C-alpha positions as MATLAB code, in Angstrom:
seq = 'XXXXXXXXXXXXXXXXXXXXXXXXXXXXXXXXXXXXXXXXXXXXXXXXXXXXXXXXXXXXXXXXXXXXXXXXXXXXXXXXXXXXXXXXXXXXXXXXXXXXXXXXXXXXXXXXXXXXXXXXXXXXXXXXXXXXXXXXXXXXXXXXXXXXXXXXXXXXXXXXXXXXXXXXXXXXXXXXXXXXXXXXXXXXXXXXXXXXXXXXXXXXXXXXXXXXXXXXXXXXXXXXXXXXXXXXXXXXXXXXXXXXXXXXXXXXXXXXX';
ca = [
      76.861  101.915  127.088;
      74.128  102.258  129.735;
      71.847  105.286  129.761;
      73.378  106.709  132.956;
      76.817  106.601  131.314;
      75.436  108.356  128.234;
      73.836  111.061  130.382;
      77.171  111.763  132.073;
      78.893  111.940  128.675;
      76.267  114.374  127.348;
      76.626  116.639  130.405;
      80.434  116.552  130.118;
      80.127  117.692  126.499;
      77.696  120.445  127.477;
      80.041  121.729  130.197;
      82.750  122.147  127.567;
      80.649  123.456  124.671;
      77.449  124.836  126.312;
      75.221  123.215  123.665;
      74.776  119.869  121.927;
      72.708  118.686  118.950;
      70.915  115.383  118.519;
      73.260  114.592  115.634;
      76.302  115.156  117.848;
      74.905  112.760  120.465;
      74.353  110.123  117.779;
      77.899  110.522  116.479;
      79.642  110.723  119.861;
      77.776  107.874  121.531;
      76.935  105.730  118.483;
      73.215  105.693  119.190;
      70.045  106.251  117.173;
      68.173  109.558  117.069;
      65.374  107.997  119.130;
      67.851  106.984  121.837;
      69.421  110.458  121.778;
      65.997  112.064  122.192;
      65.124  109.752  125.104;
      68.390  110.711  126.805;
      67.590  114.402  126.393;
      64.090  113.875  127.787;
      65.589  112.129  130.824;
      68.057  114.984  131.414;
      65.254  117.530  131.039;
      63.206  115.655  133.673;
      66.223  115.958  136.001;
      66.343  119.751  135.289;
      69.921  119.254  134.067;
      69.332  120.753  130.585;
      67.009  122.935  128.560;
      65.870  121.207  125.377;
      66.037  123.216  122.194;
      64.967  122.517  118.655;
      67.424  119.844  117.571;
      69.348  119.514  120.816;
      69.933  121.030  124.252;
      71.751  123.738  126.209;
      72.775  124.062  129.825;
      70.473  126.116  132.055;
      71.831  129.261  133.641;
      72.097  128.553  137.340;
      72.733  131.120  140.049;
      73.082  129.040  143.169;
      72.514  130.663  146.539;
      75.565  130.181  148.710;
      74.581  128.667  152.061;
      75.671  130.271  155.298;
      78.892  128.935  156.794;
      77.065  127.017  159.528;
      74.735  125.570  156.912;
      77.645  124.435  154.767;
      79.339  122.893  157.813;
      76.263  120.743  158.408;
      76.493  119.451  154.857;
      80.255  118.912  154.630;
      80.401  115.835  152.456;
      82.595  112.793  152.730;
      84.229  114.030  149.525;
      85.313  117.225  151.297;
      86.577  115.227  154.256;
      88.684  113.072  151.946;
      90.058  116.169  150.210;
      90.836  117.725  153.595;
      92.587  114.584  154.835;
      94.793  114.406  151.726;
      95.589  118.128  151.928;
      96.551  117.804  155.606;
      99.046  115.070  154.710;
     100.957  117.637  152.624;
     101.601  119.913  155.622;
     104.741  118.987  157.566;
     106.389  119.932  160.860;
     107.785  123.439  160.699;
     105.610  124.554  157.786;
     104.111  128.026  157.783;
     100.736  127.917  156.080;
      97.777  130.140  155.255;
      94.347  128.525  155.506;
      91.338  130.372  154.135;
      87.766  130.368  155.425;
      86.242  127.653  153.232;
      84.595  124.570  154.707;
      86.826  122.257  152.641;
      89.928  123.909  154.102;
      88.373  123.578  157.559;
      88.095  119.837  156.849;
      91.846  119.940  156.267;
      92.357  121.692  159.616;
      90.507  118.898  161.420;
      93.023  116.377  160.065;
      96.157  118.433  160.737;
      98.750  116.627  162.852;
     101.921  118.555  161.988;
     103.544  121.041  164.355;
     103.148  124.115  162.188;
     102.195  127.788  162.083;
      98.773  128.665  160.687;
      97.557  132.064  159.548;
      93.825  132.317  158.883;
      90.902  134.714  158.570;
      88.387  132.091  159.698;
      87.160  132.267  163.270;
      85.726  128.743  163.015;
      88.982  127.306  161.737;
      90.947  129.030  164.508;
      88.608  127.426  167.032;
      89.118  123.971  165.493;
      92.903  124.359  165.656;
      92.922  125.778  169.183;
      92.520  122.245  170.568;
      95.595  120.958  168.748;
      98.946  121.099  170.510;
     101.959  122.128  168.473;
     100.060  124.504  166.173;
     100.585  128.252  166.445;
      97.623  130.284  165.236;
      97.621  133.815  163.862;
      94.059  135.077  163.415;
      93.834  137.974  160.983;
      91.815  140.849  162.425;
      89.302  142.781  160.354;
      85.610  143.222  159.723;
      83.544  140.103  160.473;
      81.328  138.723  157.740;
      78.751  137.297  160.160;
      76.910  134.890  157.886;
      79.976  133.227  156.386;
      82.251  133.591  159.447;
      85.335  135.188  157.908;
      87.290  138.392  158.555;
      88.005  140.716  155.661;
      88.903  144.262  154.725;
      91.953  146.482  154.313;
      93.422  145.540  157.696;
      93.367  141.810  156.814;
      95.053  142.411  153.464;
      97.634  144.746  155.007;
      98.480  142.211  157.718;
      98.816  139.417  155.166;
     101.504  141.472  153.401;
     103.772  140.911  156.407;
     103.662  137.124  156.167;
     105.607  134.909  153.764;
     104.568  131.265  153.975;
     105.357  127.861  152.523;
     101.821  126.963  151.472;
      98.399  128.561  151.046;
      95.343  126.298  150.998;
      92.421  127.889  149.210;
      88.856  126.665  148.752;
      87.042  127.552  145.549;
      83.450  127.917  144.383;
      84.442  127.681  140.724;
      87.532  126.636  138.785;
      87.477  126.812  134.997;
      89.094  128.409  131.970;
      87.984  131.697  133.577;
      90.302  131.080  136.519;
      89.477  130.709  140.205;
      86.206  132.317  141.202;
      84.031  132.870  144.246;
      80.661  134.417  145.083;
      81.850  137.235  147.381;
      84.297  139.913  146.248;
      85.419  140.671  149.812;
      86.472  137.061  150.386;
      88.072  136.915  146.947;
      90.283  139.950  147.605;
      91.628  138.296  150.768;
      92.227  135.008  148.932;
      94.113  136.875  146.201;
      96.522  138.289  148.788;
      96.893  134.872  150.441;
      97.974  133.437  147.091;
     100.546  136.190  146.590;
     102.202  135.473  149.943;
     102.763  131.714  149.445;
     105.531  129.716  147.798;
     103.024  126.988  146.903;
      99.300  127.486  146.299;
      97.008  124.488  146.801;
      93.379  124.725  145.683;
      90.791  122.396  147.238;
      87.633  121.691  145.243;
      85.188  118.797  145.090;
      84.178  117.609  141.626;
      81.045  119.806  141.510;
      83.261  122.922  141.358;
      85.305  121.782  138.348;
      84.361  123.588  135.160;
      82.158  126.039  137.078;
      82.516  129.812  137.092;
      81.243  131.974  139.941;
      80.864  135.760  140.248;
      84.305  137.132  141.171;
      87.649  136.003  139.743;
      90.499  136.333  142.222;
      93.215  134.291  140.503;
      94.275  132.938  137.142;
      94.547  129.173  136.795;
      98.292  129.555  136.277;
      98.631  130.979  139.801;
      97.635  127.619  141.298;
     100.345  125.006  141.782;
      98.239  122.040  142.852;
      94.538  121.114  142.718;
      93.142  118.476  145.079;
      89.754  117.031  144.175;
      87.746  113.852  144.742;
      87.170  112.561  141.207;
      89.340  112.425  138.118;
      88.162  115.257  135.819;
      87.404  114.721  132.156;
      90.240  114.891  129.661;
      89.441  118.431  128.522;
      89.723  119.739  132.081;
      92.953  117.773  132.658;
      94.361  119.342  129.476;
      93.354  122.781  130.771;
      95.275  122.139  133.990;
      98.310  120.937  132.040;
      98.347  124.068  129.880;
      98.378  126.203  133.018;
     101.008  124.172  134.876;
      98.617  122.933  137.588;
      99.376  119.553  139.138;
      96.445  117.309  140.070;
      95.840  115.082  143.103;
      92.685  112.950  143.237;
      91.547  111.379  146.518;
      90.116  108.266  144.869;
      93.564  107.536  143.419;
      95.286  108.000  146.777;
      92.999  105.907  148.972;
      94.781  102.969  150.495;
      98.231  104.423  149.918;
     100.478  104.691  152.954;
];
C-alpha cells in the first residue's frame, strides 16, 4: 500500500473514531511503528491531524461559509456532476422544491423537464427564468443578502400550502447527527421543504459526508436518497442503510444512458 493510500485510510478511521493510536495504524495497515509515525508526521504537515502522545486526533475546524457569489465562483466539477445526475431524476409534470444551495443550483442549470419549481433562491429563479416549460414560484420573505435566499415566517407559511413530488436539498454536513447547516434561518426553511415532499433528495459532495455543522434540520431517516460524487466508506454506507437512505454516486453513473 502506497503512503497516500495509507493516509486516506488513517483519515477515514479518524472520521469514524475521532482518534487513532500508532498501534492501531500498525495493526490496520500492517506497517511498522516507524512507518506509522512517518505517516502521522506527513498528515500533521498537511494540517489534517493533531499529533498526540502515541497517536493523533482530528483538529476542530470551524470553516467560514463563503458568500453565495463566492461559492458560485468555486462550484466544482463534482457539484456539476451531482447537479446533472439530480436533474435527470426530475420528469415532465413533476412538482419540485429546490433550495438555495449552489449544488442544487447546478441541478437547475441542467433541468430539461417541463415541471413546476418552488424555491427560496433568487439566483436559482433567475437561472430557471430562461428555460421554457418551467413554472417558477418564488417564495417571498426576508432576503439574506450575503447568501441570496429568502427566509422567515412568511416563507415557511407559504411552503405549507404546497405538496410536491420531490424536494432537492443541499447540505453542509451529513453524519450520524443528521443533516446540518451553518445558518438556523436557512435550516428552518429546509426543514419545512422536507415535510412538504413525497421524496427528499439530498445533494452533497464527498467533503460533506461524515461532517456535522451547527444546526440540525433533519434526521438521516427523513432523507430518501443521497447523491454524491464518490463512494463513501463502508461505515458511512452502513449508516445510510440503517436509516433507509438510498445512495447514488456520480462516478458509478458516468457513461450510462
